Amino acid sequence: MYATSSISLSVLSPQTWPFGLQWLPQPAYLVGGVVRDALLGRHADYLDLDFVMPEKAVETAQAIAHHHKAGFVLLDAERQIARVVFEQATADFAQQMGSSLEIDLQRRDFTVNAIAYNPHTEELIDPLEGFVDLKQSSIRMVASENLREDPLRLLRAYRQAAQLGFSLDAETRAVIRQFSPYLSQVAAERIQSELNYLFGSVQGTPWLTAAWQDGLLQAWFPQATAQSLAQIAAIDRSAISLVAACPSFKAELYASLRHTTKASRKGTKNSSSATGNKSANSNSGVEAGAAKAKLAGDHRTWITVAKLASLLSPDLAQAEVELLTLKYSRAEIQAALTIIKFLPQLQAVSVTAGLSCREQYFLFQSVGPVFPALMVRALAVGVPISVLLGLIERFLTPDDPVAHPMPLVSGQDLMTHLKLAAGPQIGQLLAEIQLARAEGLITTPANALELAAKMTKL
Ligand SMILES: Nc1ccn([C@@H]2O[C@H](COP(=O)(O)OP(=O)(O)OP(=O)(O)O)[C@@H](O)[C@H]2O)c(=O)n1
Ligand SMILES: [Mg+2]
């Protein structure tokens, strides 16, 4: 135990919390990432407070939530863990595991995450010498049994190494390799959220590759090869090249998909009983997790979907099974499958001939909003940038008749003017009108009606 005078821990001060110190019983400790990050001088983009206390954890959370009109979620009744969700912060309150704080810390994942701070006395408690590992930028397990107890920690090691810019202690890595088959026992939602972080940044890529090399991804992506991982690195480079060639495409590539998904990095159902491995047992818990993931910058973009698609089987049915197993949302599954389905068409394009107007029209129609993900994946697998830039220009032009056709006439117009009955023929005529427009053959509604009249007489 040592006093904090030599280190600036102002970020841990109750002044930064959304509630006052008087709400906490004595003793109570801050633990986990917030302490680690404060010691590193690392400012997370949002406040994620984890408290442990020998008793009254849930009552404390309840009282704080009630007084501050914040959200309250009982994450685990048995282990007495509750979450209070504020607008700009989340605070978890857990009953200490075991009869002392030291025992609780000994049951955690990595030494750098097993440092506690007592806000009442302003002291750090570091029995596992996590501070030494922090200074050496090293992720070191507390004990191999702890990794066995909650195998998600195997993958967390790579995610946290990526996030912190740390290395993985050699002995820890050897244990992870040995335990890698146990990762298949972990709830898919928890795996997914770690993966999303690894997909979400350039720094994640080498660690994703390391995780694959160490056998952590095989159970979830049985078809992934060294080449798949190389393609993920190529996606990082391709995104840079596309933005350099076409700066206005950046906003499209990095558009957030989070509104389309409810998967969360914490608070999803699981059966593990490890310390700090908080699990929600209600839907509101999932919501709380999602809210937190959103605050934490769980950035799902078209680039992350393109990376995900790189690891999947090229067989659509098989890829869908892999995505469903990982509990990806409908929207993400649709997006990843669209990439897999249309990539071969782009790979087959000859640079000289390019895609015909008609082919482009159908490509835009079929791919829809997934287009940016398909472009970055296509460039990563070697489709010439010249082929892609033409398509991107169309995509970025709001009134482009090929990428964004506006109907010249409606189905109703056709029925009224040509005295046709409703039926599949109307849809076919509308498609032909759009195509003729895309090819520059017609420009006005009158032209469209003429064309349709001609076609019905054929
Ligand atoms: N599977 C897990 C999850 C969490 N923890 C412990 O619970 C703390 C808080 O967990 P969490 O907030 O998920 O992670 P952080 O380490 O705080 O990292 P982040 O910056 O991602 O919040 C961790 O530091 C660690 O002590 C653990 O031992 N095993
Ligand atoms: Mg945390």
GROMACS .gro file of C-alpha atoms and ligand atoms in nm:
model
  488
    1MET     CA    1   0.000   0.000   0.000
    2TYR     CA    2   0.136   0.345  -0.078
    3ALA     CA    3   0.014   0.698  -0.070
    4THR     CA    4  -0.061   0.874  -0.394
    5SER     CA    5   0.133   1.195  -0.342
    6SER     CA    6   0.392   1.109  -0.609
    7ILE     CA    7   0.135   1.029  -0.873
    8SER     CA    8  -0.133   1.254  -1.005
    9LEU     CA    9  -0.457   1.074  -0.946
   10SER     CA   10  -0.686   1.370  -0.977
   11VAL     CA   11  -0.886   1.175  -1.234
   12LEU     CA   12  -0.981   0.935  -0.957
   13SER     CA   13  -1.102   1.212  -0.733
   14PRO     CA   14  -1.469   1.201  -0.637
   15GLN     CA   15  -1.495   1.548  -0.791
   16THR     CA   16  -1.496   1.381  -1.130
   17TRP     CA   17  -1.773   1.140  -1.032
   18PRO     CA   18  -2.139   1.201  -1.098
   19PHE     CA   19  -2.211   1.154  -0.724
   20GLY     CA   20  -2.038   1.250  -0.400
   21LEU     CA   21  -1.800   1.046  -0.183
   22GLN     CA   22  -2.050   1.056   0.105
   23TRP     CA   23  -2.262   0.803  -0.083
   24LEU     CA   24  -1.998   0.532  -0.049
   25PRO     CA   25  -1.972   0.315   0.261
   26GLN     CA   26  -1.635   0.275   0.431
   27PRO     CA   27  -1.438   0.099   0.313
   28ALA     CA   28  -1.507   0.108  -0.060
   29TYR     CA   29  -1.255   0.088  -0.341
   30LEU     CA   30  -1.225   0.190  -0.701
   31VAL     CA   31  -1.080  -0.092  -0.909
   32GLY     CA   32  -1.016  -0.201  -1.265
   33GLY     CA   33  -0.969   0.005  -1.576
   34VAL     CA   34  -1.032   0.347  -1.427
   35VAL     CA   35  -0.747   0.307  -1.176
   36ARG     CA   36  -0.518   0.159  -1.440
   37ASP     CA   37  -0.595   0.440  -1.684
   38ALA     CA   38  -0.547   0.710  -1.420
   39LEU     CA   39  -0.203   0.571  -1.335
   40LEU     CA   40  -0.119   0.571  -1.703
   41GLY     CA   41  -0.241   0.928  -1.740
   42ARG     CA   42  -0.477   0.789  -1.999
   43HIS     CA   43  -0.803   0.967  -2.045
   44ALA     CA   44  -1.080   0.738  -2.150
   45ASP     CA   45  -1.347   0.906  -2.362
   46TYR     CA   46  -1.605   0.838  -2.094
   47LEU     CA   47  -1.618   0.755  -1.726
   48ASP     CA   48  -1.649   0.388  -1.632
   49LEU     CA   49  -1.624   0.350  -1.257
   50ASP     CA   50  -1.596   0.010  -1.091
   51PHE     CA   51  -1.635  -0.003  -0.714
   52VAL     CA   52  -1.600  -0.295  -0.477
   53MET     CA   53  -1.700  -0.300  -0.114
   54PRO     CA   54  -1.730  -0.569   0.153
   55GLU     CA   55  -2.104  -0.515   0.187
   56LYS     CA   56  -2.406  -0.311   0.079
   57ALA     CA   57  -2.297  -0.285  -0.286
   58VAL     CA   58  -2.647  -0.316  -0.432
   59GLU     CA   59  -2.801  -0.091  -0.166
   60THR     CA   60  -2.538   0.173  -0.235
   61ALA     CA   61  -2.611   0.160  -0.608
   62GLN     CA   62  -2.984   0.178  -0.543
   63ALA     CA   63  -2.952   0.481  -0.318
   64ILE     CA   64  -2.728   0.666  -0.564
   65ALA     CA   65  -2.952   0.587  -0.860
   66HIS     CA   66  -3.261   0.693  -0.669
   67HIS     CA   67  -3.116   1.021  -0.546
   68HIS     CA   68  -2.963   1.116  -0.883
   69LYS     CA   69  -3.254   0.988  -1.089
   70ALA     CA   70  -3.010   0.765  -1.279
   71GLY     CA   71  -3.078   0.422  -1.431
   72PHE     CA   72  -3.039   0.121  -1.205
   73VAL     CA   73  -2.968  -0.234  -1.322
   74LEU     CA   74  -2.921  -0.533  -1.098
   75LEU     CA   75  -2.652  -0.715  -1.296
   76ASP     CA   76  -2.612  -1.015  -1.071
   77ALA     CA   77  -2.827  -1.073  -0.765
   78GLU     CA   78  -2.629  -1.371  -0.644
   79ARG     CA   79  -2.293  -1.200  -0.656
   80GLN     CA   80  -2.444  -0.865  -0.558
   81ILE     CA   81  -2.343  -0.648  -0.853
   82ALA     CA   82  -2.546  -0.349  -0.967
   83ARG     CA   83  -2.496  -0.076  -1.223
   84VAL     CA   84  -2.596   0.288  -1.214
   85VAL     CA   85  -2.619   0.448  -1.555
   86PHE     CA   86  -2.575   0.825  -1.573
   87GLU     CA   87  -2.589   1.024  -1.892
   88GLN     CA   88  -2.212   1.054  -1.928
   89ALA     CA   89  -2.089   0.777  -1.700
   90THR     CA   90  -2.155   0.432  -1.569
   91ALA     CA   91  -2.073   0.311  -1.221
   92ASP     CA   92  -2.073  -0.054  -1.119
   93PHE     CA   93  -2.094  -0.155  -0.756
   94ALA     CA   94  -1.987  -0.506  -0.664
   95GLN     CA   95  -1.960  -0.692  -0.343
   96GLN     CA   96  -1.599  -0.785  -0.280
   97MET     CA   97  -1.519  -1.146  -0.370
   98GLY     CA   98  -1.376  -1.326  -0.069
   99SER     CA   99  -1.309  -1.204   0.282
  100SER     CA  100  -1.068  -0.924   0.195
  101LEU     CA  101  -0.992  -0.677  -0.079
  102GLU     CA  102  -0.664  -0.861  -0.147
  103ILE     CA  103  -0.851  -1.184  -0.215
  104ASP     CA  104  -1.082  -0.998  -0.450
  105LEU     CA  105  -0.785  -0.853  -0.637
  106GLN     CA  106  -0.623  -1.196  -0.660
  107ARG     CA  107  -0.925  -1.326  -0.848
  108ARG     CA  108  -0.902  -1.069  -1.128
  109ASP     CA  109  -0.762  -1.110  -1.477
  110PHE     CA  110  -0.441  -0.910  -1.513
  111THR     CA  111  -0.213  -0.742  -1.263
  112VAL     CA  112  -0.265  -0.400  -1.423
  113ASN     CA  113  -0.638  -0.440  -1.360
  114ALA     CA  114  -0.591  -0.554  -1.001
  115ILE     CA  115  -0.490  -0.223  -0.842
  116ALA     CA  116  -0.741  -0.069  -0.602
  117TYR     CA  117  -0.780   0.291  -0.487
  118ASN     CA  118  -0.941   0.388  -0.160
  119PRO     CA  119  -1.104   0.726  -0.220
  120HIS     CA  120  -1.160   0.783   0.152
  121THR     CA  121  -0.789   0.757   0.237
  122GLU     CA  122  -0.652   0.836  -0.111
  123GLU     CA  123  -0.435   0.525  -0.100
  124LEU     CA  124  -0.350   0.274  -0.370
  125ILE     CA  125  -0.356  -0.096  -0.285
  126ASP     CA  126  -0.140  -0.298  -0.521
  127PRO     CA  127  -0.059  -0.640  -0.373
  128LEU     CA  128   0.006  -0.798  -0.715
  129GLU     CA  129   0.252  -0.530  -0.823
  130GLY     CA  130   0.039  -0.421  -1.113
  131PHE     CA  131   0.211  -0.085  -1.106
  132VAL     CA  132   0.542  -0.250  -1.203
  133ASP     CA  133   0.370  -0.409  -1.503
  134LEU     CA  134   0.206  -0.079  -1.589
  135LYS     CA  135   0.547   0.086  -1.603
  136GLN     CA  136   0.669  -0.196  -1.826
  137SER     CA  137   0.358  -0.177  -2.046
  138SER     CA  138   0.294  -0.543  -1.990
  139ILE     CA  139  -0.026  -0.745  -1.966
  140ARG     CA  140   0.049  -1.018  -1.714
  141MET     CA  141  -0.201  -1.267  -1.578
  142VAL     CA  142  -0.267  -1.272  -1.205
  143ALA     CA  143  -0.279  -1.653  -1.212
  144SER     CA  144  -0.336  -1.912  -1.481
  145GLU     CA  145  -0.641  -2.052  -1.293
  146ASN     CA  146  -0.806  -1.713  -1.332
  147LEU     CA  147  -0.778  -1.738  -1.710
  148ARG     CA  148  -0.921  -2.086  -1.695
  149GLU     CA  149  -1.205  -1.972  -1.470
  150ASP     CA  150  -1.329  -1.710  -1.716
  151PRO     CA  151  -1.181  -1.786  -2.059
  152LEU     CA  152  -1.305  -1.456  -2.202
  153ARG     CA  153  -0.996  -1.319  -2.032
  154LEU     CA  154  -0.787  -1.499  -2.294
  155LEU     CA  155  -0.926  -1.265  -2.558
  156ARG     CA  156  -0.943  -0.963  -2.327
  157ALA     CA  157  -0.563  -0.981  -2.303
  158TYR     CA  158  -0.529  -0.906  -2.675
  159ARG     CA  159  -0.799  -0.641  -2.671
  160GLN     CA  160  -0.645  -0.460  -2.377
  161ALA     CA  161  -0.294  -0.490  -2.521
  162ALA     CA  162  -0.428  -0.327  -2.837
  163GLN     CA  163  -0.612  -0.057  -2.647
  164LEU     CA  164  -0.326   0.031  -2.416
  165GLY     CA  165  -0.040  -0.022  -2.661
  166PHE     CA  166   0.101  -0.287  -2.426
  167SER     CA  167   0.279  -0.614  -2.489
  168LEU     CA  168   0.168  -0.952  -2.367
  169ASP     CA  169   0.391  -1.112  -2.105
  170ALA     CA  170   0.552  -1.425  -2.256
  171GLU     CA  171   0.444  -1.664  -1.982
  172THR     CA  172   0.089  -1.531  -1.996
  173ARG     CA  173   0.084  -1.577  -2.371
  174ALA     CA  174   0.206  -1.936  -2.338
  175VAL     CA  175  -0.079  -2.010  -2.096
  176ILE     CA  176  -0.329  -1.846  -2.329
  177ARG     CA  177  -0.212  -2.065  -2.618
  178GLN     CA  178  -0.255  -2.370  -2.403
  179PHE     CA  179  -0.603  -2.266  -2.286
  180SER     CA  180  -0.723  -2.136  -2.623
  181PRO     CA  181  -0.977  -2.420  -2.677
  182TYR     CA  182  -1.165  -2.298  -2.366
  183LEU     CA  183  -1.263  -1.976  -2.541
  184SER     CA  184  -1.535  -2.170  -2.721
  185GLN     CA  185  -1.715  -2.207  -2.385
  186VAL     CA  186  -1.770  -1.834  -2.352
  187ALA     CA  187  -2.104  -1.666  -2.433
  188ALA     CA  188  -2.099  -1.539  -2.791
  189GLU     CA  189  -2.208  -1.185  -2.699
  190ARG     CA  190  -1.902  -1.143  -2.483
  191ILE     CA  191  -1.673  -1.269  -2.760
  192GLN     CA  192  -1.842  -1.044  -3.011
  193SER     CA  193  -1.786  -0.733  -2.807
  194GLU     CA  194  -1.413  -0.802  -2.770
  195LEU     CA  195  -1.391  -0.871  -3.143
  196ASN     CA  196  -1.570  -0.548  -3.224
  197TYR     CA  197  -1.303  -0.359  -3.036
  198LEU     CA  198  -1.029  -0.540  -3.222
  199PHE     CA  199  -1.201  -0.468  -3.555
  200GLY     CA  200  -1.259  -0.108  -3.453
  201SER     CA  201  -0.906   0.031  -3.473
  202VAL     CA  202  -0.586  -0.001  -3.671
  203GLN     CA  203  -0.410  -0.096  -3.346
  204GLY     CA  204  -0.643  -0.393  -3.311
  205THR     CA  205  -0.523  -0.558  -3.632
  206PRO     CA  206  -0.185  -0.698  -3.517
  207TRP     CA  207  -0.352  -0.824  -3.200
  208LEU     CA  208  -0.631  -0.986  -3.396
  209THR     CA  209  -0.362  -1.159  -3.599
  210ALA     CA  210  -0.183  -1.265  -3.281
  211ALA     CA  211  -0.511  -1.398  -3.139
  212TRP     CA  212  -0.563  -1.602  -3.455
  213GLN     CA  213  -0.204  -1.733  -3.444
  214ASP     CA  214  -0.255  -1.834  -3.082
  215GLY     CA  215  -0.566  -2.036  -3.165
  216LEU     CA  216  -0.829  -1.803  -3.016
  217LEU     CA  217  -1.033  -1.745  -3.329
  218GLN     CA  218  -1.052  -2.094  -3.475
  219ALA     CA  219  -1.370  -2.196  -3.295
  220TRP     CA  220  -1.554  -1.881  -3.407
  221PHE     CA  221  -1.407  -1.843  -3.757
  222PRO     CA  222  -1.314  -2.194  -3.866
  223GLN     CA  223  -1.247  -2.085  -4.225
  224ALA     CA  224  -1.015  -1.796  -4.143
  225THR     CA  225  -0.659  -1.831  -4.272
  226ALA     CA  226  -0.338  -1.632  -4.246
  227GLN     CA  227  -0.450  -1.470  -4.569
  228SER     CA  228  -0.777  -1.353  -4.408
  229LEU     CA  229  -0.576  -1.178  -4.140
  230ALA     CA  230  -0.347  -1.026  -4.401
  231GLN     CA  231  -0.658  -0.894  -4.575
  232ILE     CA  232  -0.770  -0.725  -4.256
  233ALA     CA  233  -0.439  -0.541  -4.244
  234ALA     CA  234  -0.496  -0.457  -4.610
  235ILE     CA  235  -0.836  -0.309  -4.518
  236ASP     CA  236  -0.663  -0.066  -4.282
  237ARG     CA  237  -0.433   0.041  -4.566
  238SER     CA  238  -0.715   0.046  -4.820
  239ALA     CA  239  -0.926   0.275  -4.605
  240ILE     CA  240  -0.636   0.521  -4.597
  241SER     CA  241  -0.588   0.498  -4.976
  242LEU     CA  242  -0.957   0.547  -5.050
  243VAL     CA  243  -0.979   0.850  -4.824
  244ALA     CA  244  -0.663   0.994  -4.979
  245ALA     CA  245  -0.807   0.949  -5.329
  246CYS     CA  246  -1.154   1.065  -5.233
  247PRO     CA  247  -1.170   1.262  -4.907
  248SER     CA  248  -1.548   1.294  -4.908
  249PHE     CA  249  -1.580   0.914  -4.893
  250LYS     CA  250  -1.434   0.919  -4.540
  251ALA     CA  251  -1.763   1.004  -4.371
  252GLU     CA  252  -1.930   0.713  -4.553
  253LEU     CA  253  -1.661   0.461  -4.460
  254TYR     CA  254  -1.658   0.565  -4.097
  255ALA     CA  255  -2.033   0.606  -4.060
  256SER     CA  256  -2.149   0.450  -3.737
  257LEU     CA  257  -2.362   0.140  -3.743
  258ARG     CA  258  -2.429   0.133  -3.373
  259HIS     CA  259  -2.793   0.233  -3.407
  260THR     CA  260  -2.843  -0.087  -3.602
  261THR     CA  261  -2.724  -0.317  -3.328
  262LYS     CA  262  -2.801  -0.390  -2.970
  263ALA     CA  263  -2.507  -0.614  -2.892
  264SER     CA  264  -2.315  -0.486  -2.597
  265ARG     CA  265  -1.973  -0.539  -2.461
  266LYS     CA  266  -2.090  -0.586  -2.106
  267GLY     CA  267  -2.407  -0.687  -1.945
  268THR     CA  268  -2.491  -0.979  -2.165
  269LYS     CA  269  -2.597  -1.314  -2.040
  270ASN     CA  270  -2.330  -1.561  -1.945
  271SER     CA  271  -2.281  -1.832  -1.696
  272SER     CA  272  -1.931  -1.767  -1.572
  273SER     CA  273  -1.877  -1.687  -1.209
  274ALA     CA  274  -1.549  -1.505  -1.229
  275THR     CA  275  -1.470  -1.189  -1.039
  276GLY     CA  276  -1.552  -0.875  -1.225
  277ASN     CA  277  -1.713  -1.075  -1.496
  278LYS     CA  278  -2.041  -0.900  -1.465
  279SER     CA  279  -2.340  -1.052  -1.626
  280ALA     CA  280  -2.685  -0.912  -1.669
  281ASN     CA  281  -2.983  -1.132  -1.622
  282SER     CA  282  -3.240  -0.907  -1.775
  283ASN     CA  283  -3.304  -0.722  -2.096
  284SER     CA  284  -3.257  -0.395  -1.919
  285GLY     CA  285  -2.907  -0.518  -1.842
  286VAL     CA  286  -2.844  -0.563  -2.210
  287GLU     CA  287  -2.971  -0.211  -2.268
  288ALA     CA  288  -2.744  -0.078  -1.996
  289GLY     CA  289  -2.455  -0.259  -2.159
  290ALA     CA  290  -2.546  -0.114  -2.495
  291ALA     CA  291  -2.564   0.236  -2.350
  292LYS     CA  292  -2.223   0.186  -2.199
  293ALA     CA  293  -2.077   0.040  -2.516
  294LYS     CA  294  -2.206   0.344  -2.700
  295LEU     CA  295  -2.045   0.579  -2.452
  296ALA     CA  296  -1.723   0.381  -2.460
  297GLY     CA  297  -1.689   0.438  -2.831
  298ASP     CA  298  -1.770   0.090  -2.951
  299HIS     CA  299  -1.745   0.219  -3.305
  300ARG     CA  300  -1.896  -0.014  -3.554
  301THR     CA  301  -1.846   0.121  -3.901
  302TRP     CA  302  -1.845  -0.013  -4.255
  303ILE     CA  303  -1.475  -0.079  -4.205
  304THR     CA  304  -1.541  -0.306  -3.908
  305VAL     CA  305  -1.802  -0.496  -4.109
  306ALA     CA  306  -1.554  -0.534  -4.395
  307LYS     CA  307  -1.300  -0.679  -4.151
  308LEU     CA  308  -1.556  -0.916  -4.005
  309ALA     CA  309  -1.646  -1.034  -4.356
  310SER     CA  310  -1.278  -1.111  -4.420
  311LEU     CA  311  -1.278  -1.379  -4.149
  312LEU     CA  312  -1.594  -1.553  -4.263
  313SER     CA  313  -1.637  -1.852  -4.487
  314PRO     CA  314  -1.676  -1.754  -4.855
  315ASP     CA  315  -1.978  -1.984  -4.859
  316LEU     CA  316  -2.284  -1.769  -4.783
  317ALA     CA  317  -2.476  -2.030  -4.585
  318GLN     CA  318  -2.171  -2.116  -4.378
  319ALA     CA  319  -2.089  -1.749  -4.321
  320GLU     CA  320  -2.443  -1.689  -4.198
  321VAL     CA  321  -2.409  -1.971  -3.947
  322GLU     CA  322  -2.085  -1.817  -3.818
  323LEU     CA  323  -2.251  -1.475  -3.782
  324LEU     CA  324  -2.558  -1.615  -3.609
  325THR     CA  325  -2.336  -1.810  -3.371
  326LEU     CA  326  -2.159  -1.488  -3.277
  327LYS     CA  327  -2.500  -1.323  -3.226
  328TYR     CA  328  -2.445  -1.046  -3.475
  329SER     CA  329  -2.750  -0.831  -3.543
  330ARG     CA  330  -2.967  -0.883  -3.850
  331ALA     CA  331  -2.828  -0.563  -4.002
  332GLU     CA  332  -2.467  -0.670  -3.954
  333ILE     CA  333  -2.535  -1.018  -4.088
  334GLN     CA  334  -2.703  -0.872  -4.394
  335ALA     CA  335  -2.412  -0.636  -4.449
  336ALA     CA  336  -2.142  -0.901  -4.413
  337LEU     CA  337  -2.324  -1.143  -4.643
  338THR     CA  338  -2.374  -0.870  -4.903
  339ILE     CA  339  -1.997  -0.813  -4.909
  340ILE     CA  340  -1.928  -1.185  -4.953
  341LYS     CA  341  -2.190  -1.215  -5.224
  342PHE     CA  342  -2.080  -0.923  -5.442
  343LEU     CA  343  -1.705  -0.931  -5.397
  344PRO     CA  344  -1.650  -1.194  -5.670
  345GLN     CA  345  -1.829  -0.973  -5.922
  346LEU     CA  346  -1.589  -0.687  -5.855
  347GLN     CA  347  -1.290  -0.919  -5.859
  348ALA     CA  348  -1.394  -1.035  -6.205
  349VAL     CA  349  -1.414  -0.684  -6.354
  350SER     CA  350  -1.157  -0.614  -6.621
  351VAL     CA  351  -0.980  -0.282  -6.576
  352THR     CA  352  -1.019  -0.186  -6.939
  353ALA     CA  353  -1.387  -0.273  -6.981
  354GLY     CA  354  -1.508  -0.184  -6.630
  355LEU     CA  355  -1.870  -0.254  -6.537
  356SER     CA  356  -2.148  -0.177  -6.783
  357CYS     CA  357  -2.407   0.079  -6.686
  358ARG     CA  358  -2.658  -0.198  -6.638
  359GLU     CA  359  -2.420  -0.396  -6.413
  360GLN     CA  360  -2.349  -0.088  -6.208
  361TYR     CA  361  -2.718  -0.016  -6.174
  362PHE     CA  362  -2.791  -0.363  -6.040
  363LEU     CA  363  -2.485  -0.356  -5.816
  364PHE     CA  364  -2.597  -0.032  -5.650
  365GLN     CA  365  -2.952  -0.163  -5.621
  366SER     CA  366  -2.840  -0.487  -5.455
  367VAL     CA  367  -2.567  -0.352  -5.232
  368GLY     CA  368  -2.749  -0.043  -5.104
  369PRO     CA  369  -2.592   0.116  -4.796
  370VAL     CA  370  -2.329  -0.159  -4.767
  371PHE     CA  371  -2.145  -0.007  -5.065
  372PRO     CA  372  -1.861   0.160  -4.864
  373ALA     CA  373  -1.780  -0.171  -4.691
  374LEU     CA  374  -1.770  -0.352  -5.024
  375MET     CA  375  -1.534  -0.091  -5.170
  376VAL     CA  376  -1.279  -0.114  -4.890
  377ARG     CA  377  -1.290  -0.493  -4.891
  378ALA     CA  378  -1.256  -0.500  -5.271
  379LEU     CA  379  -0.950  -0.277  -5.266
  380ALA     CA  380  -0.799  -0.494  -4.993
  381VAL     CA  381  -0.827  -0.804  -5.209
  382GLY     CA  382  -0.668  -0.632  -5.506
  383VAL     CA  383  -0.952  -0.490  -5.718
  384PRO     CA  384  -0.789  -0.192  -5.897
  385ILE     CA  385  -0.865   0.141  -5.733
  386SER     CA  386  -0.949   0.288  -6.076
  387VAL     CA  387  -1.247   0.050  -6.104
  388LEU     CA  388  -1.367   0.147  -5.756
  389LEU     CA  389  -1.323   0.523  -5.783
  390GLY     CA  390  -1.570   0.548  -6.071
  391LEU     CA  391  -1.831   0.370  -5.862
  392ILE     CA  392  -1.751   0.578  -5.555
  393GLU     CA  393  -1.796   0.899  -5.750
  394ARG     CA  394  -2.143   0.787  -5.855
  395PHE     CA  395  -2.224   0.683  -5.501
  396LEU     CA  396  -2.123   1.024  -5.370
  397THR     CA  397  -2.332   1.210  -5.628
  398PRO     CA  398  -2.681   1.237  -5.479
  399ASP     CA  399  -2.867   1.265  -5.810
  400ASP     CA  400  -2.657   1.014  -6.002
  401PRO     CA  401  -2.911   0.820  -6.210
  402VAL     CA  402  -2.719   0.493  -6.179
  403ALA     CA  403  -2.637   0.497  -5.808
  404HIS     CA  404  -2.943   0.686  -5.683
  405PRO     CA  405  -3.216   0.658  -5.945
  406MET     CA  406  -3.520   0.872  -5.878
  407PRO     CA  407  -3.831   0.723  -6.037
  408LEU     CA  408  -3.944   0.919  -6.342
  409VAL     CA  409  -4.291   0.770  -6.311
  410SER     CA  410  -4.470   0.567  -6.047
  411GLY     CA  411  -4.640   0.230  -6.082
  412GLN     CA  412  -4.969   0.416  -6.050
  413ASP     CA  413  -4.874   0.641  -6.342
  414LEU     CA  414  -4.813   0.337  -6.558
  415MET     CA  415  -5.143   0.177  -6.461
  416THR     CA  416  -5.340   0.496  -6.527
  417HIS     CA  417  -5.178   0.600  -6.854
  418LEU     CA  418  -5.135   0.259  -7.007
  419LYS     CA  419  -5.447   0.106  -6.855
  420LEU     CA  420  -5.256  -0.180  -6.701
  421ALA     CA  421  -5.358  -0.395  -6.408
  422ALA     CA  422  -5.143  -0.423  -6.097
  423GLY     CA  423  -4.899  -0.714  -6.111
  424PRO     CA  424  -4.535  -0.811  -6.162
  425GLN     CA  425  -4.530  -0.651  -6.505
  426ILE     CA  426  -4.545  -0.305  -6.345
  427GLY     CA  427  -4.229  -0.375  -6.145
  428GLN     CA  428  -4.048  -0.497  -6.455
  429LEU     CA  429  -4.148  -0.189  -6.654
  430LEU     CA  430  -4.033   0.042  -6.375
  431ALA     CA  431  -3.694  -0.133  -6.364
  432GLU     CA  432  -3.654  -0.102  -6.741
  433ILE     CA  433  -3.742   0.269  -6.723
  434GLN     CA  434  -3.478   0.324  -6.455
  435LEU     CA  435  -3.221   0.136  -6.658
  436ALA     CA  436  -3.297   0.332  -6.973
  437ARG     CA  437  -3.258   0.647  -6.769
  438ALA     CA  438  -2.930   0.527  -6.619
  439GLU     CA  439  -2.803   0.459  -6.969
  440GLY     CA  440  -2.903   0.809  -7.077
  441LEU     CA  441  -3.165   0.685  -7.324
  442ILE     CA  442  -3.455   0.873  -7.167
  443THR     CA  443  -3.479   1.177  -6.941
  444THR     CA  444  -3.843   1.279  -6.887
  445PRO     CA  445  -4.163   1.120  -6.754
  446ALA     CA  446  -4.313   1.147  -7.102
  447ASN     CA  447  -4.017   0.948  -7.241
  448ALA     CA  448  -4.072   0.692  -6.969
  449LEU     CA  449  -4.439   0.644  -7.057
  450GLU     CA  450  -4.352   0.614  -7.426
  451LEU     CA  451  -4.093   0.349  -7.351
  452ALA     CA  452  -4.335   0.157  -7.132
  453ALA     CA  453  -4.606   0.178  -7.397
  454LYS     CA  454  -4.361   0.041  -7.653
  455MET     CA  455  -4.259  -0.241  -7.425
  456THR     CA  456  -4.614  -0.350  -7.349
  457LYS     CA  457  -4.680  -0.378  -7.719
  458LEU     CA  458  -4.385  -0.607  -7.782
  459LIG     N1  459  -1.358  -1.099  -1.755
  459LIG     C1  460  -1.321  -1.009  -1.667
  459LIG     C2  461  -1.374  -0.878  -1.673
  459LIG     C3  462  -1.332  -0.786  -1.579
  459LIG     N2  463  -1.244  -0.823  -1.482
  459LIG     C4  464  -1.206  -0.728  -1.376
  459LIG     O1  465  -1.303  -0.624  -1.369
  459LIG     C5  466  -1.246  -0.498  -1.399
  459LIG     C6  467  -1.345  -0.410  -1.473
  459LIG     O2  468  -1.387  -0.473  -1.592
  459LIG     P1  469  -1.414  -0.396  -1.726
  459LIG     O3  470  -1.472  -0.262  -1.699
  459LIG     O4  471  -1.481  -0.490  -1.817
  459LIG     O5  472  -1.270  -0.376  -1.790
  459LIG     P2  473  -1.160  -0.270  -1.761
  459LIG     O6  474  -1.036  -0.342  -1.724
  459LIG     O7  475  -1.213  -0.168  -1.669
  459LIG     O8  476  -1.130  -0.212  -1.902
  459LIG     P3  477  -1.208  -0.105  -1.988
  459LIG     O9  478  -1.110   0.005  -2.002
  459LIG    O10  479  -1.233  -0.177  -2.114
  459LIG    O11  480  -1.332  -0.071  -1.915
  459LIG     C7  481  -1.121  -0.532  -1.476
  459LIG    O12  482  -1.026  -0.430  -1.471
  459LIG     C8  483  -1.075  -0.656  -1.404
  459LIG    O13  484  -1.019  -0.623  -1.280
  459LIG     C9  485  -1.193  -0.951  -1.477
  459LIG    O14  486  -1.113  -0.981  -1.392
  459LIG     N3  487  -1.233  -1.042  -1.570
  460MG      MG  488  -1.390  -0.071  -1.681
   0.00000   0.00000   0.00000
